[in-house]
XYZ file of C-alpha atoms in Angstrom:
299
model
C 90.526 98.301 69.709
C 91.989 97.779 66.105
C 90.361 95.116 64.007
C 93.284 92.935 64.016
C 94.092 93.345 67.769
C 90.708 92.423 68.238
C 91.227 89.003 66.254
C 94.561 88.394 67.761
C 93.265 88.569 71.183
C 90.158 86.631 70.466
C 92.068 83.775 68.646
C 94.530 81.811 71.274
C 97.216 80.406 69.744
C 97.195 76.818 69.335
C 98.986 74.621 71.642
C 102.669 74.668 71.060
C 102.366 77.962 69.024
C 104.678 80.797 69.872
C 102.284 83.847 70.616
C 104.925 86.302 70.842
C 108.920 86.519 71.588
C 109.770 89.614 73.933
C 111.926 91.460 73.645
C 111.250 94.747 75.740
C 108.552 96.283 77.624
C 107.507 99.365 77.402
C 106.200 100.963 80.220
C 103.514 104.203 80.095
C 101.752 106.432 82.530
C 103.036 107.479 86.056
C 105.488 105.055 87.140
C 107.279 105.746 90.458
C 109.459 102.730 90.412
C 113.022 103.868 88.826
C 114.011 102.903 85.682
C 115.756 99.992 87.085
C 113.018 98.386 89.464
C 110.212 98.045 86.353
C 113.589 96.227 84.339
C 113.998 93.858 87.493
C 110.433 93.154 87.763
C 109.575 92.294 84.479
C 112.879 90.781 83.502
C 111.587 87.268 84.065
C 108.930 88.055 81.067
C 111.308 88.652 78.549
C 110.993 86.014 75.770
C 108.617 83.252 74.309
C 104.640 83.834 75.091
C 102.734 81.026 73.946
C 99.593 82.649 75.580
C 97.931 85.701 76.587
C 98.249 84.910 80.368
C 102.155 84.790 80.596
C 102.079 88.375 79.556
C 99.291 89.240 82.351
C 101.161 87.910 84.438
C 104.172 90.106 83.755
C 101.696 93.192 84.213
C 100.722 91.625 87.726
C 104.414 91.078 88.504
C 104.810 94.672 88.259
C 101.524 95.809 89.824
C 103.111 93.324 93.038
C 105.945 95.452 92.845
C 104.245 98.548 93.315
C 102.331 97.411 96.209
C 105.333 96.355 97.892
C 106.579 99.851 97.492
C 103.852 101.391 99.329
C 101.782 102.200 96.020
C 98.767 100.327 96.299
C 96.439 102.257 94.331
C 98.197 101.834 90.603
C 97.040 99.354 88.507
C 99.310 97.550 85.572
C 97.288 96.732 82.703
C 98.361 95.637 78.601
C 96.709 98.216 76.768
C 94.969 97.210 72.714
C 98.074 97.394 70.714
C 99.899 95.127 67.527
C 103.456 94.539 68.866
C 106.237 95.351 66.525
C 109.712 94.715 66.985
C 108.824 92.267 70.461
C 107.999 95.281 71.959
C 105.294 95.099 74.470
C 103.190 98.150 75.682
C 102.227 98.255 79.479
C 100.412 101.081 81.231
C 100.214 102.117 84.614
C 96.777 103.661 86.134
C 96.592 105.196 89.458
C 93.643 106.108 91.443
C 94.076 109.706 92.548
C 92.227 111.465 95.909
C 89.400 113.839 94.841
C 88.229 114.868 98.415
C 90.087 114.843 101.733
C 87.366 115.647 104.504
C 88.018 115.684 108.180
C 85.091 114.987 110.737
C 84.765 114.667 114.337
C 87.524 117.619 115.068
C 86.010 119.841 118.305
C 89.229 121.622 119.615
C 91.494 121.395 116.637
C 91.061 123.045 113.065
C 90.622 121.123 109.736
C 93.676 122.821 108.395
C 95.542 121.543 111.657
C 94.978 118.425 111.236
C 95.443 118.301 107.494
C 99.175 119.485 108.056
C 99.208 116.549 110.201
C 98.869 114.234 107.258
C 100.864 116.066 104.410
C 100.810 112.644 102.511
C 97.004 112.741 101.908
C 97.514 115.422 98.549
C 94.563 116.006 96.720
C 95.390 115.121 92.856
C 97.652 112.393 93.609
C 97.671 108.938 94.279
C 98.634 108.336 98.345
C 101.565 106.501 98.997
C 100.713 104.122 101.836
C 103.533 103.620 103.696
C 104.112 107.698 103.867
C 101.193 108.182 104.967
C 101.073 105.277 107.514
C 104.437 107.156 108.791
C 102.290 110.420 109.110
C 99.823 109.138 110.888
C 102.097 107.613 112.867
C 103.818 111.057 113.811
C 100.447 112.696 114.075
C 99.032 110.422 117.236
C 102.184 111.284 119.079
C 100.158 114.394 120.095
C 99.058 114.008 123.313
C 95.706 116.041 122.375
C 94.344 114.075 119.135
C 94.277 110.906 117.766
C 93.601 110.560 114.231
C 92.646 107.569 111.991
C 92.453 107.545 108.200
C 89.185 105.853 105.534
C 89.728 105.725 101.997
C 87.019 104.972 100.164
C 85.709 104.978 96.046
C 84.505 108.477 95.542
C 81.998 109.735 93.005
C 84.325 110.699 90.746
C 85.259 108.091 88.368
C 88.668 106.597 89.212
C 89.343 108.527 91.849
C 89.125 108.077 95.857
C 88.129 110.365 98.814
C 89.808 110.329 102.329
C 87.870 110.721 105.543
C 90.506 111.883 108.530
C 88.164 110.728 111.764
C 89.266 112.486 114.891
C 88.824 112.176 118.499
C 90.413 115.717 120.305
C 90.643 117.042 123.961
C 91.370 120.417 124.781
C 95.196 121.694 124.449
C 94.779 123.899 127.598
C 94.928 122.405 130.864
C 95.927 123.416 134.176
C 97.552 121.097 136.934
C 98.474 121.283 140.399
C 100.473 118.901 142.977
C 101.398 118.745 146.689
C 103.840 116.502 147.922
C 104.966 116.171 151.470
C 107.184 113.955 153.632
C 109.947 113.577 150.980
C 112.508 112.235 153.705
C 115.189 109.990 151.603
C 116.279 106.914 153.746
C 120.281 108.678 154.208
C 118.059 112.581 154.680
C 120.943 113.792 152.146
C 119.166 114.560 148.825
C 116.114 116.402 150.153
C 117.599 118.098 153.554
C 118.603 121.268 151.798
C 115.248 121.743 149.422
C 112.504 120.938 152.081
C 110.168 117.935 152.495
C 106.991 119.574 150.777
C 106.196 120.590 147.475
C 103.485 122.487 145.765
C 103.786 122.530 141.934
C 101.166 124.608 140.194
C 101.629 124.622 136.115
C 99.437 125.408 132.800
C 99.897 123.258 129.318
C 98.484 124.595 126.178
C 99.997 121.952 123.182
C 98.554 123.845 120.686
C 99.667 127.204 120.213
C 98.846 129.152 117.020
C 97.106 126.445 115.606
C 100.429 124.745 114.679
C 100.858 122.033 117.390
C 103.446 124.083 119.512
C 103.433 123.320 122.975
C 104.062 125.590 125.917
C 104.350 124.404 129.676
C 105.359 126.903 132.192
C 104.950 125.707 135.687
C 105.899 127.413 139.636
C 107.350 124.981 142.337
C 107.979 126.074 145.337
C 109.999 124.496 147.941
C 109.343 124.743 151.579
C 112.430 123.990 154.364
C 111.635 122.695 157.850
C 114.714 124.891 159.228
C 112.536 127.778 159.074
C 114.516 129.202 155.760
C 112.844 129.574 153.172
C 113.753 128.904 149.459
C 111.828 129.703 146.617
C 112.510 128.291 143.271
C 110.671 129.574 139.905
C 111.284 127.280 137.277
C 109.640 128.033 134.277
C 109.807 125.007 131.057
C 109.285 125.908 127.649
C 109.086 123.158 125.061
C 108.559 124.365 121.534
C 107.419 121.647 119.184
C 108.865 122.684 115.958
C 107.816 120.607 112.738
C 109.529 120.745 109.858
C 108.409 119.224 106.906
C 109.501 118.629 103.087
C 113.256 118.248 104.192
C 115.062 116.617 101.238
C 117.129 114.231 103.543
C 116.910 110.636 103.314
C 114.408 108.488 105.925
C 116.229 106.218 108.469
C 115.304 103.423 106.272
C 115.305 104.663 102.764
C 112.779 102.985 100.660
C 114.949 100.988 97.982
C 117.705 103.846 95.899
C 114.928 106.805 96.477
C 114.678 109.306 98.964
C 111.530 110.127 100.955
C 110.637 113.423 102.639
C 110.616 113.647 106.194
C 109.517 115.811 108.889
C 111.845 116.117 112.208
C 111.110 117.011 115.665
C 113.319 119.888 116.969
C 112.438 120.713 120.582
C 114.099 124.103 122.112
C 113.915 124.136 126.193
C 114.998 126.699 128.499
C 115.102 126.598 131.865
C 115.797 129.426 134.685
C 116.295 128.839 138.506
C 116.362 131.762 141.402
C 117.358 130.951 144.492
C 117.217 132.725 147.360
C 117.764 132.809 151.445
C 115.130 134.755 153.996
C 118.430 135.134 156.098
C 120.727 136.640 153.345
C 123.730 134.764 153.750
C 123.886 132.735 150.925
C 124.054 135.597 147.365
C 121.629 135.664 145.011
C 122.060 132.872 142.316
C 120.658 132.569 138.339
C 121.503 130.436 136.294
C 119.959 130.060 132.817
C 120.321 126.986 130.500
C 119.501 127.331 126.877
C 119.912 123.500 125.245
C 118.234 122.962 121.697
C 117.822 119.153 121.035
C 117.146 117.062 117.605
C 114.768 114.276 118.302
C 115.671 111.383 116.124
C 113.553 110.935 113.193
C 110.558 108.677 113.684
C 111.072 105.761 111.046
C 108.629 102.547 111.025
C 104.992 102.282 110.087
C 105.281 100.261 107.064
């Protein structure tokens, strides 16, 4: 600190001496407020300073702001400086991750789960609402649950994240049998049969990436003594996409956020067929391709 900064600041004016008028602020470091967000938030400091603490408290105004955005590790502090022209100098510090580890993971990879959480970036500060939104997205998975700790790390200024997990296996297999499906008016289940055996395999984690595959046989068998057999195989394809420069659902203030959407893809394929012949062979085949809506919220 300069000599004379270091007087100024230890000498408080005396009572009903103007410290300093205001005129600007100037604001240093990495701000990700807009230009127009630090001038709001500091707008009500512009002026007379009779003490040291009306100017803090324009650096804690901001600081406020920035938690409210979702930026809750920057700090605002008023660097040494001699003010010229009622220019004030503020600068913003943020606390950066230095580690990301993930623990407790059994059935799914550390990279997995990592893409899972595409907010936690080491080398930059976390922005807490994006990643509450991730995490969020991530325990939709019917396989994992995930929970984020941040916490100082060695490093000086710096943080580490610990991703805990708790996993099952993708891969399962199920079976059902269902009998005496008689509807009260015998018209919705007269023509299919009154028992059903469903057999069917999930794995929600194909190629490492989260994809999910369900195929499944039913068959259907008729009291008339026909027969009808229908194969129905279901394949949903979890698809997602991430880093798509589109606007959340609720955009945070005049910037736009990065999402990731859901796209699911399902086809479906029935046979049907009669032991007796009399009714011709029938396929149909239904390709649909659906856009989930975005998941919003968390914050």
């Amino acid at each position: 600190m300069p000599p004379d900064a270091a007087a100024a600041s230890a000498a408080p004016a005396a009572p009903g001496d103007i410290l300093l008028d205001v005129k600007r602020f100037e604001v240093a470091g990495a701000n990700p407020l807009s230009d127009a967000e630090t001038a709001a938030a500091l707008a009500p400091y512009l002026g007379t300073h009779r003490s040291l603490g009306t100017l803090e408290a324009g650096a804690a105004a901001l600081e406020a702001r920035l938690r409210e955005g979702g930026y809750s590790f920057h700090r605002v502090i008023i660097p040494a400086q001699k003010p010229t022209d009622g220019v004030v100098k503020l600068e913003i510090l943020q606390f950066p991750l230095a580690a990301v580890e993930v623990t407790g993971n059994q059935h799914f990879s550390a990279d997995n789960i990592q893409r899972s959480l595409p907010g936690l970036v080491t080398g930059s500060s976390p922005d807490v609402r994006a990643v509450s939104r991730d995490l969020g997205l991530a325990n939709e998975h019917p396989a994992k649950r995930v929970s984020i700790v941040l916490k100082e790390s060695t490093k000086a200024d710096a943080l580490d994240a610990e991703i805990r997990v708790r996993d099952t296996a993708p891969e399962l297999f199920f079976a059902s049998l269902t009998g005496n499906t008689r509807d009260a008016y015998n018209d919705l289940n007269q023509t299919t049969g009154y028992t059903r055996l469903t057999l069917g395999y999930q794995n929600s984690n194909l190629f490492d990436l989260d994809h999910a595959v369900d195929p499944f046989l039913h068959d259907l068998a008729r009291s008339s003594g026909q027969r009808q057999a229908v194969r129905r195989v279901l394949l949903d394809s979890a698809v997602w996409l991430r880093d798509q420069p589109e606007p959340l659902l609720h955009p945070l203030g005049s910037q736009h956020r990065r999402h990731r959407t859901l796209r699911c893809f399902r086809v479906q394929c029935h046979r049907q067929r009669r032991v007796h012949g009399r009714a011709p062979d029938l396929f149909a085949a239904e390709v649909r391709a659906d856009h989930a809506k975005r998941l919003a919220g968390f914050g």
